[in-house]
């Protein structure tokens, strides 16, 4: 009755039950490994017998060790210290716990796989049970010594052992899954073993440590671990709110060695090796990123802009058209009357040249009917249209019917693999030195993010798609030459502009003070 009314006894019982369960996980894993050697219909029976024998073994050891620690008569002295049978038991037990906890912590912190030893595939039930008995004797030592170090009352020790074995018997699979999913819990309990082992050694040397100090430290540590698991769970929930496709794309980019959404390089065990010898070249990372983000893009972000479209005017003289076709390195043209808004059709350059050579004029018989898509069309949908168009280009109109640009298979390829400039074009993003680039005002922002390895340049509502559009939106006015806008560790300086548009921007990576 005194134990039932003692709060310290209840605290010790609860703490000891938790420790006994964690200490019994190894025993449980080894029993499961041995049980796998039996036919499926005998495995549950072997598991129950194994845990039952573990209970008997621990209760017997508890009785023996609890009797041994009552032997307080001094046996010998050493350096002014006298040692009794109890002191020797506590010293040996404390050193055993310190050794076991230190070795286990070392394995887990160094990443050594925590698996059982390879055993022969015995088919005999009795042989497997005999092995379980031996393992129970070995694995019961740390649990028994821990019990002796935690509480002083034998009934409390036995109650904790019975409760822990009962819990493991009823929830063995769930406990194993929980411990495997939360390795920090095991590390925390091994740290408790270090404290208990140290207290046993101190007791064996004649220094008394009140059990209340141990309970307070263990309880505070458990509370911190609860907060840690709570925060980790909330972090997982927050991650789950992001679209699965976005999380998958970012994970793949991190795996390839690219920068994450926070601008940091991938945090994984191979980070240092990647820094010395990257497994994937930047071009490969750019292509993978282009493929993964293609479904998020609309046709505006991949099309050739109206200002860069080469077109044929039916009202021009045949000689002028012939010279234009020969000078322009394109294979397909929109054909119009007077202006780009009056599209008559589309045609291949060789068909137009053949018509001029045969008839000395250009008529509409060699033209194909134009294909139109609205500028809100997704890039994936445009790919389907181009696949069925058999080499024809697709024209892009806005909601008012005005032509905004066109899309060819080359535009789609550039969205995935980067720029493929024609003879009359230059790269829109060019490296000019370490951490320095020259960027055209028309440069695509997604390509720019890949090259600069940054995030946050692309508009979430597609209100702008180019370098010039980004600067106009961020600065809020039409900037002049020399004006600078910064983003993360990048500085964007306008180097060429007129009253109508931004033509060129110099980008440089700015080093922080800590990097100097």
mmCIF file with all atom_site columns, C-alpha atoms in Angstrom, residues 161-283:
data_model
loop_
_atom_site.group_PDB
_atom_site.id
_atom_site.type_symbol
_atom_site.label_atom_id
_atom_site.label_alt_id
_atom_site.label_comp_id
_atom_site.label_asym_id
_atom_site.label_entity_id
_atom_site.label_seq_id
_atom_site.pdbx_PDB_ins_code
_atom_site.Cartn_x
_atom_site.Cartn_y
_atom_site.Cartn_z
_atom_site.occupancy
_atom_site.B_iso_or_equiv
_atom_site.pdbx_formal_charge
_atom_site.auth_seq_id
_atom_site.auth_comp_id
_atom_site.auth_asym_id
_atom_site.auth_atom_id
_atom_site.pdbx_PDB_model_num
ATOM 1   C CA . UNK A 1 161 ? 9.101  -5.952 -16.511 1.00 0.00 ? 161 UNK A CA 1
ATOM 2   C CA . UNK A 1 162 ? 5.709  -7.676 -16.653 1.00 0.00 ? 162 UNK A CA 1
ATOM 3   C CA . UNK A 1 163 ? 3.998  -4.610 -18.118 1.00 0.00 ? 163 UNK A CA 1
ATOM 4   C CA . UNK A 1 164 ? 6.720  -4.038 -20.729 1.00 0.00 ? 164 UNK A CA 1
ATOM 5   C CA . UNK A 1 165 ? 6.714  -7.673 -21.874 1.00 0.00 ? 165 UNK A CA 1
ATOM 6   C CA . UNK A 1 166 ? 2.901  -7.592 -22.046 1.00 0.00 ? 166 UNK A CA 1
ATOM 7   C CA . UNK A 1 167 ? 2.978  -4.446 -24.186 1.00 0.00 ? 167 UNK A CA 1
ATOM 8   C CA . UNK A 1 168 ? 5.583  -5.963 -26.509 1.00 0.00 ? 168 UNK A CA 1
ATOM 9   C CA . UNK A 1 169 ? 3.555  -9.155 -26.745 1.00 0.00 ? 169 UNK A CA 1
ATOM 10  C CA . UNK A 1 170 ? 0.401  -7.287 -27.767 1.00 0.00 ? 170 UNK A CA 1
ATOM 11  C CA . UNK A 1 171 ? 2.002  -4.663 -29.993 1.00 0.00 ? 171 UNK A CA 1
ATOM 12  C CA . UNK A 1 172 ? 5.286  -6.163 -31.167 1.00 0.00 ? 172 UNK A CA 1
ATOM 13  C CA . UNK A 1 173 ? 4.866  -5.256 -34.834 1.00 0.00 ? 173 UNK A CA 1
ATOM 14  C CA . UNK A 1 174 ? 3.600  -1.737 -34.115 1.00 0.00 ? 174 UNK A CA 1
ATOM 15  C CA . UNK A 1 175 ? 6.467  -1.090 -31.671 1.00 0.00 ? 175 UNK A CA 1
ATOM 16  C CA . UNK A 1 176 ? 9.058  -2.250 -34.173 1.00 0.00 ? 176 UNK A CA 1
ATOM 17  C CA . UNK A 1 177 ? 7.592  0.011  -36.878 1.00 0.00 ? 177 UNK A CA 1
ATOM 18  C CA . UNK A 1 178 ? 7.506  2.990  -34.483 1.00 0.00 ? 178 UNK A CA 1
ATOM 19  C CA . UNK A 1 179 ? 11.120 2.604  -33.381 1.00 0.00 ? 179 UNK A CA 1
ATOM 20  C CA . UNK A 1 180 ? 12.314 2.159  -36.971 1.00 0.00 ? 180 UNK A CA 1
ATOM 21  C CA . UNK A 1 181 ? 10.383 5.266  -38.038 1.00 0.00 ? 181 UNK A CA 1
ATOM 22  C CA . UNK A 1 182 ? 11.664 7.393  -35.108 1.00 0.00 ? 182 UNK A CA 1
ATOM 23  C CA . UNK A 1 183 ? 15.402 6.734  -34.667 1.00 0.00 ? 183 UNK A CA 1
ATOM 24  C CA . UNK A 1 184 ? 15.767 9.770  -32.379 1.00 0.00 ? 184 UNK A CA 1
ATOM 25  C CA . UNK A 1 185 ? 13.680 7.950  -29.744 1.00 0.00 ? 185 UNK A CA 1
ATOM 26  C CA . UNK A 1 186 ? 16.235 5.128  -29.656 1.00 0.00 ? 186 UNK A CA 1
ATOM 27  C CA . UNK A 1 187 ? 19.122 7.615  -29.396 1.00 0.00 ? 187 UNK A CA 1
ATOM 28  C CA . UNK A 1 188 ? 17.336 9.370  -26.533 1.00 0.00 ? 188 UNK A CA 1
ATOM 29  C CA . UNK A 1 189 ? 16.820 6.126  -24.625 1.00 0.00 ? 189 UNK A CA 1
ATOM 30  C CA . UNK A 1 190 ? 20.448 5.124  -25.157 1.00 0.00 ? 190 UNK A CA 1
ATOM 31  C CA . UNK A 1 191 ? 21.395 8.482  -23.664 1.00 0.00 ? 191 UNK A CA 1
ATOM 32  C CA . UNK A 1 192 ? 19.265 7.564  -20.644 1.00 0.00 ? 192 UNK A CA 1
ATOM 33  C CA . UNK A 1 193 ? 21.277 4.350  -20.353 1.00 0.00 ? 193 UNK A CA 1
ATOM 34  C CA . UNK A 1 194 ? 24.461 6.421  -20.187 1.00 0.00 ? 194 UNK A CA 1
ATOM 35  C CA . UNK A 1 195 ? 23.022 8.433  -17.291 1.00 0.00 ? 195 UNK A CA 1
ATOM 36  C CA . UNK A 1 196 ? 21.862 5.303  -15.474 1.00 0.00 ? 196 UNK A CA 1
ATOM 37  C CA . UNK A 1 197 ? 25.198 3.570  -16.039 1.00 0.00 ? 197 UNK A CA 1
ATOM 38  C CA . UNK A 1 198 ? 27.037 6.621  -14.695 1.00 0.00 ? 198 UNK A CA 1
ATOM 39  C CA . UNK A 1 199 ? 24.796 6.703  -11.613 1.00 0.00 ? 199 UNK A CA 1
ATOM 40  C CA . UNK A 1 200 ? 25.444 2.990  -10.990 1.00 0.00 ? 200 UNK A CA 1
ATOM 41  C CA . UNK A 1 201 ? 29.206 3.514  -11.205 1.00 0.00 ? 201 UNK A CA 1
ATOM 42  C CA . UNK A 1 202 ? 28.921 6.467  -8.805  1.00 0.00 ? 202 UNK A CA 1
ATOM 43  C CA . UNK A 1 203 ? 26.844 4.354  -6.387  1.00 0.00 ? 203 UNK A CA 1
ATOM 44  C CA . UNK A 1 204 ? 29.423 1.559  -6.585  1.00 0.00 ? 204 UNK A CA 1
ATOM 45  C CA . UNK A 1 205 ? 32.158 4.036  -5.678  1.00 0.00 ? 205 UNK A CA 1
ATOM 46  C CA . UNK A 1 206 ? 30.198 5.312  -2.684  1.00 0.00 ? 206 UNK A CA 1
ATOM 47  C CA . UNK A 1 207 ? 28.665 8.493  -4.147  1.00 0.00 ? 207 UNK A CA 1
ATOM 48  C CA . UNK A 1 208 ? 24.909 8.583  -3.736  1.00 0.00 ? 208 UNK A CA 1
ATOM 49  C CA . UNK A 1 209 ? 22.892 10.242 -6.531  1.00 0.00 ? 209 UNK A CA 1
ATOM 50  C CA . UNK A 1 210 ? 19.201 10.856 -5.689  1.00 0.00 ? 210 UNK A CA 1
ATOM 51  C CA . UNK A 1 211 ? 16.871 9.087  -8.118  1.00 0.00 ? 211 UNK A CA 1
ATOM 52  C CA . UNK A 1 212 ? 14.794 12.262 -8.382  1.00 0.00 ? 212 UNK A CA 1
ATOM 53  C CA . UNK A 1 213 ? 17.567 13.906 -10.401 1.00 0.00 ? 213 UNK A CA 1
ATOM 54  C CA . UNK A 1 214 ? 17.457 11.052 -12.903 1.00 0.00 ? 214 UNK A CA 1
ATOM 55  C CA . UNK A 1 215 ? 13.660 11.218 -13.158 1.00 0.00 ? 215 UNK A CA 1
ATOM 56  C CA . UNK A 1 216 ? 13.731 14.988 -13.698 1.00 0.00 ? 216 UNK A CA 1
ATOM 57  C CA . UNK A 1 217 ? 16.391 14.755 -16.454 1.00 0.00 ? 217 UNK A CA 1
ATOM 58  C CA . UNK A 1 218 ? 14.613 11.878 -18.182 1.00 0.00 ? 218 UNK A CA 1
ATOM 59  C CA . UNK A 1 219 ? 11.212 13.568 -17.956 1.00 0.00 ? 219 UNK A CA 1
ATOM 60  C CA . UNK A 1 220 ? 12.543 16.863 -19.334 1.00 0.00 ? 220 UNK A CA 1
ATOM 61  C CA . UNK A 1 221 ? 14.291 15.047 -22.206 1.00 0.00 ? 221 UNK A CA 1
ATOM 62  C CA . UNK A 1 222 ? 11.119 13.130 -23.059 1.00 0.00 ? 222 UNK A CA 1
ATOM 63  C CA . UNK A 1 223 ? 9.160  16.409 -23.112 1.00 0.00 ? 223 UNK A CA 1
ATOM 64  C CA . UNK A 1 224 ? 11.698 17.950 -25.516 1.00 0.00 ? 224 UNK A CA 1
ATOM 65  C CA . UNK A 1 225 ? 11.488 14.853 -27.739 1.00 0.00 ? 225 UNK A CA 1
ATOM 66  C CA . UNK A 1 226 ? 7.681  15.120 -27.773 1.00 0.00 ? 226 UNK A CA 1
ATOM 67  C CA . UNK A 1 227 ? 8.003  18.733 -28.960 1.00 0.00 ? 227 UNK A CA 1
ATOM 68  C CA . UNK A 1 228 ? 10.561 17.606 -31.558 1.00 0.00 ? 228 UNK A CA 1
ATOM 69  C CA . UNK A 1 229 ? 8.258  14.905 -32.936 1.00 0.00 ? 229 UNK A CA 1
ATOM 70  C CA . UNK A 1 230 ? 5.337  17.355 -32.919 1.00 0.00 ? 230 UNK A CA 1
ATOM 71  C CA . UNK A 1 231 ? 7.350  19.938 -34.887 1.00 0.00 ? 231 UNK A CA 1
ATOM 72  C CA . UNK A 1 232 ? 8.532  17.258 -37.322 1.00 0.00 ? 232 UNK A CA 1
ATOM 73  C CA . UNK A 1 233 ? 4.969  16.097 -37.895 1.00 0.00 ? 233 UNK A CA 1
ATOM 74  C CA . UNK A 1 234 ? 3.770  19.660 -38.527 1.00 0.00 ? 234 UNK A CA 1
ATOM 75  C CA . UNK A 1 235 ? 6.652  20.152 -40.963 1.00 0.00 ? 235 UNK A CA 1
ATOM 76  C CA . UNK A 1 236 ? 5.582  17.048 -42.887 1.00 0.00 ? 236 UNK A CA 1
ATOM 77  C CA . UNK A 1 237 ? 2.000  18.355 -42.984 1.00 0.00 ? 237 UNK A CA 1
ATOM 78  C CA . UNK A 1 238 ? 3.215  21.687 -44.341 1.00 0.00 ? 238 UNK A CA 1
ATOM 79  C CA . UNK A 1 239 ? 5.231  19.905 -47.019 1.00 0.00 ? 239 UNK A CA 1
ATOM 80  C CA . UNK A 1 240 ? 2.205  17.784 -47.923 1.00 0.00 ? 240 UNK A CA 1
ATOM 81  C CA . UNK A 1 241 ? 0.173  20.933 -48.668 1.00 0.00 ? 241 UNK A CA 1
ATOM 82  C CA . UNK A 1 242 ? 2.463  21.699 -51.605 1.00 0.00 ? 242 UNK A CA 1
ATOM 83  C CA . UNK A 1 243 ? 1.464  20.001 -54.887 1.00 0.00 ? 243 UNK A CA 1
ATOM 84  C CA . UNK A 1 244 ? 2.914  16.517 -55.259 1.00 0.00 ? 244 UNK A CA 1
ATOM 85  C CA . UNK A 1 245 ? 4.316  17.367 -58.669 1.00 0.00 ? 245 UNK A CA 1
ATOM 86  C CA . UNK A 1 246 ? 6.154  20.407 -57.293 1.00 0.00 ? 246 UNK A CA 1
ATOM 87  C CA . UNK A 1 247 ? 7.633  18.422 -54.406 1.00 0.00 ? 247 UNK A CA 1
ATOM 88  C CA . UNK A 1 248 ? 8.690  15.607 -56.738 1.00 0.00 ? 248 UNK A CA 1
ATOM 89  C CA . UNK A 1 249 ? 10.317 18.013 -59.190 1.00 0.00 ? 249 UNK A CA 1
ATOM 90  C CA . UNK A 1 250 ? 12.235 19.781 -56.413 1.00 0.00 ? 250 UNK A CA 1
ATOM 91  C CA . UNK A 1 251 ? 13.372 16.464 -54.932 1.00 0.00 ? 251 UNK A CA 1
ATOM 92  C CA . UNK A 1 252 ? 14.672 15.289 -58.294 1.00 0.00 ? 252 UNK A CA 1
ATOM 93  C CA . UNK A 1 253 ? 16.534 18.561 -58.860 1.00 0.00 ? 253 UNK A CA 1
ATOM 94  C CA . UNK A 1 254 ? 18.083 18.316 -55.385 1.00 0.00 ? 254 UNK A CA 1
ATOM 95  C CA . UNK A 1 255 ? 19.044 14.695 -56.111 1.00 0.00 ? 255 UNK A CA 1
ATOM 96  C CA . UNK A 1 256 ? 20.806 15.819 -59.286 1.00 0.00 ? 256 UNK A CA 1
ATOM 97  C CA . UNK A 1 257 ? 22.794 18.382 -57.306 1.00 0.00 ? 257 UNK A CA 1
ATOM 98  C CA . UNK A 1 258 ? 20.866 21.542 -58.172 1.00 0.00 ? 258 UNK A CA 1
ATOM 99  C CA . UNK A 1 259 ? 19.745 24.279 -55.817 1.00 0.00 ? 259 UNK A CA 1
ATOM 100 C CA . UNK A 1 260 ? 16.538 23.874 -53.875 1.00 0.00 ? 260 UNK A CA 1
ATOM 101 C CA . UNK A 1 261 ? 13.767 26.415 -53.528 1.00 0.00 ? 261 UNK A CA 1
ATOM 102 C CA . UNK A 1 262 ? 15.723 28.099 -50.734 1.00 0.00 ? 262 UNK A CA 1
ATOM 103 C CA . UNK A 1 263 ? 18.749 28.478 -52.990 1.00 0.00 ? 263 UNK A CA 1
ATOM 104 C CA . UNK A 1 264 ? 20.805 25.911 -51.099 1.00 0.00 ? 264 UNK A CA 1
ATOM 105 C CA . UNK A 1 265 ? 22.516 22.962 -52.661 1.00 0.00 ? 265 UNK A CA 1
ATOM 106 C CA . UNK A 1 266 ? 21.096 19.492 -52.093 1.00 0.00 ? 266 UNK A CA 1
ATOM 107 C CA . UNK A 1 267 ? 21.564 18.330 -48.516 1.00 0.00 ? 267 UNK A CA 1
ATOM 108 C CA . UNK A 1 268 ? 22.455 14.665 -48.668 1.00 0.00 ? 268 UNK A CA 1
ATOM 109 C CA . UNK A 1 269 ? 25.321 12.379 -47.599 1.00 0.00 ? 269 UNK A CA 1
ATOM 110 C CA . UNK A 1 270 ? 26.918 12.657 -51.037 1.00 0.00 ? 270 UNK A CA 1
ATOM 111 C CA . UNK A 1 271 ? 27.045 16.460 -50.975 1.00 0.00 ? 271 UNK A CA 1
ATOM 112 C CA . UNK A 1 272 ? 30.793 16.699 -50.464 1.00 0.00 ? 272 UNK A CA 1
ATOM 113 C CA . UNK A 1 273 ? 31.421 14.157 -53.213 1.00 0.00 ? 273 UNK A CA 1
ATOM 114 C CA . UNK A 1 274 ? 29.136 16.093 -55.556 1.00 0.00 ? 274 UNK A CA 1
ATOM 115 C CA . UNK A 1 275 ? 31.054 19.268 -54.784 1.00 0.00 ? 275 UNK A CA 1
ATOM 116 C CA . UNK A 1 276 ? 34.293 17.586 -55.857 1.00 0.00 ? 276 UNK A CA 1
ATOM 117 C CA . UNK A 1 277 ? 32.987 15.588 -58.819 1.00 0.00 ? 277 UNK A CA 1
ATOM 118 C CA . UNK A 1 278 ? 29.347 16.299 -59.763 1.00 0.00 ? 278 UNK A CA 1
ATOM 119 C CA . UNK A 1 279 ? 27.526 13.233 -61.019 1.00 0.00 ? 279 UNK A CA 1
ATOM 120 C CA . UNK A 1 280 ? 25.355 15.331 -63.338 1.00 0.00 ? 280 UNK A CA 1
ATOM 121 C CA . UNK A 1 281 ? 26.503 18.191 -65.541 1.00 0.00 ? 281 UNK A CA 1
ATOM 122 C CA . UNK A 1 282 ? 24.591 21.505 -65.393 1.00 0.00 ? 282 UNK A CA 1
ATOM 123 C CA . UNK A 1 283 ? 23.187 20.845 -68.885 1.00 0.00 ? 283 UNK A CA 1
#
